């Protein structure tokens, strides 16, 4: 009995240990939301796309600019975190022009801002606000000054030596370049990495991670760059000691978003938090990025109240290097159901353990369908229809009483054009109103228009009379229009592969190999079949119904009937009567040969 009681005791201990090991880590405080209420009535106007940065030296948050109901602003407010009091600050010196959606950050006693939009103007100037005197100073600029933009990634880290500005939009063009402004040298340095870059975009979620690294989520690509809104997430890192700089793509998980906001995760400098944004589907849901692994998790923080879904808000981490467990994130303003707000929400806690998880929302990449349909069209069916029209006119096969080349041509070409139209529609769906922002898209529009003109041209073809000048003109127009569209289409398929390879951050060498082999096959096939076609024309070869080139063998002593091929592919004997118009209409077609 003693050994049984001993075994029972050991079993209980083992079970307790296993349960403890499997239980969630709740050593830190779980994330939770709470609405922070100012202690006085004075407050800034509700607004979106403002600067919202934590000033550790004075335990306050600084608010600048943004868009209110009355328009763009350039006022400065501070929110005291000890007393929960708003104060509008009177500033000295020339103020920056009104603006919104800029990059910013605080180092020591200075707030730095750059870029943004002011009315019809986009900016790339750099300003410093002294937080002890509230005096504005415009900093000089030299070096590789970036073009004006707004909705960019980057900012200033609290121990940084400069400001990062990446991507963004100037109302006409989206950018994919990256710049660094050195506070000491007061000049811009372009730090765009070589190789793969995130597609040009704007309206991204972003936060600085270290003095020389930041993250960028979602945004609006459009114009052939990437979807709008996007689900892509990237981390940029630079090392000025060895000159290295690169972008790393992280895993997908949060939904497709633009106008979202990011900040450091409380108590953990290796994580960042993403919240809100246009197209967000649930209020209060927080997306957490583990920076070293690039993995995302989606959690629902606790709390008696949850902020409504919002966009164009701003976030900042109230950090405490001496006590990371006391850190929290403050969310300000934005748009809620189309209305501007000046609410302040607090996200506190240092762990997500035990919180309800939300499933990742891996959206389908419609670029795959665009590429597939365009390849089926311009890379397979349409060239095949042209080959049939050029090289099958000697075949004696007549399915349904029609020349084999015409039978194939009039089936394959419409199907190919339908696939091209589907690919075009998916491209428009992906890119939106900035459709023609890339050469690939411009070529695509031109090729699609040329392709659609071909069936219209074929419908109005004249009677195939060798003496008919209109027929000859139509032939050249149809032939060369089709050939031009086919060649440009094949080239544009390659351009699309190249463009995708610049931004997808995956090894696409297999696609390059397939495209190269396909192009080689088309060129070799065209040359080889052209040689055989020339022999056939010279020696009266026939292309049998078995699709093998065979000579027109005649019995010894029998005369060989002279034949010639009309432009619609039906052999005409020198002794045969001319065809009637009715018979021509059954056999004639648009040949792109």
mmCIF file with all atom_site columns, C-alpha atoms in Angstrom, residues 35 63 166 257 409 519 567 570:
data_model
loop_
_atom_site.group_PDB
_atom_site.id
_atom_site.type_symbol
_atom_site.label_atom_id
_atom_site.label_alt_id
_atom_site.label_comp_id
_atom_site.label_asym_id
_atom_site.label_entity_id
_atom_site.label_seq_id
_atom_site.pdbx_PDB_ins_code
_atom_site.Cartn_x
_atom_site.Cartn_y
_atom_site.Cartn_z
_atom_site.occupancy
_atom_site.B_iso_or_equiv
_atom_site.pdbx_formal_charge
_atom_site.auth_seq_id
_atom_site.auth_comp_id
_atom_site.auth_asym_id
_atom_site.auth_atom_id
_atom_site.pdbx_PDB_model_num
ATOM 1 C CA . UNK A 1 35  ? -10.618 55.628 -22.794  1.00 0.00 ? 35  UNK A CA 1
ATOM 2 C CA . UNK A 1 63  ? 0.276   67.160 -31.142  1.00 0.00 ? 63  UNK A CA 1
ATOM 3 C CA . UNK A 1 166 ? 10.388  56.357 -47.556  1.00 0.00 ? 166 UNK A CA 1
ATOM 4 C CA . UNK A 1 257 ? -5.284  48.059 -44.733  1.00 0.00 ? 257 UNK A CA 1
ATOM 5 C CA . UNK A 1 409 ? -7.817  30.914 -86.262  1.00 0.00 ? 409 UNK A CA 1
ATOM 6 C CA . UNK A 1 519 ? 10.421  32.923 -76.453  1.00 0.00 ? 519 UNK A CA 1
ATOM 7 C CA . UNK A 1 567 ? -4.965  35.168 -99.165  1.00 0.00 ? 567 UNK A CA 1
ATOM 8 C CA . UNK A 1 570 ? -8.063  28.152 -100.288 1.00 0.00 ? 570 UNK A CA 1
#
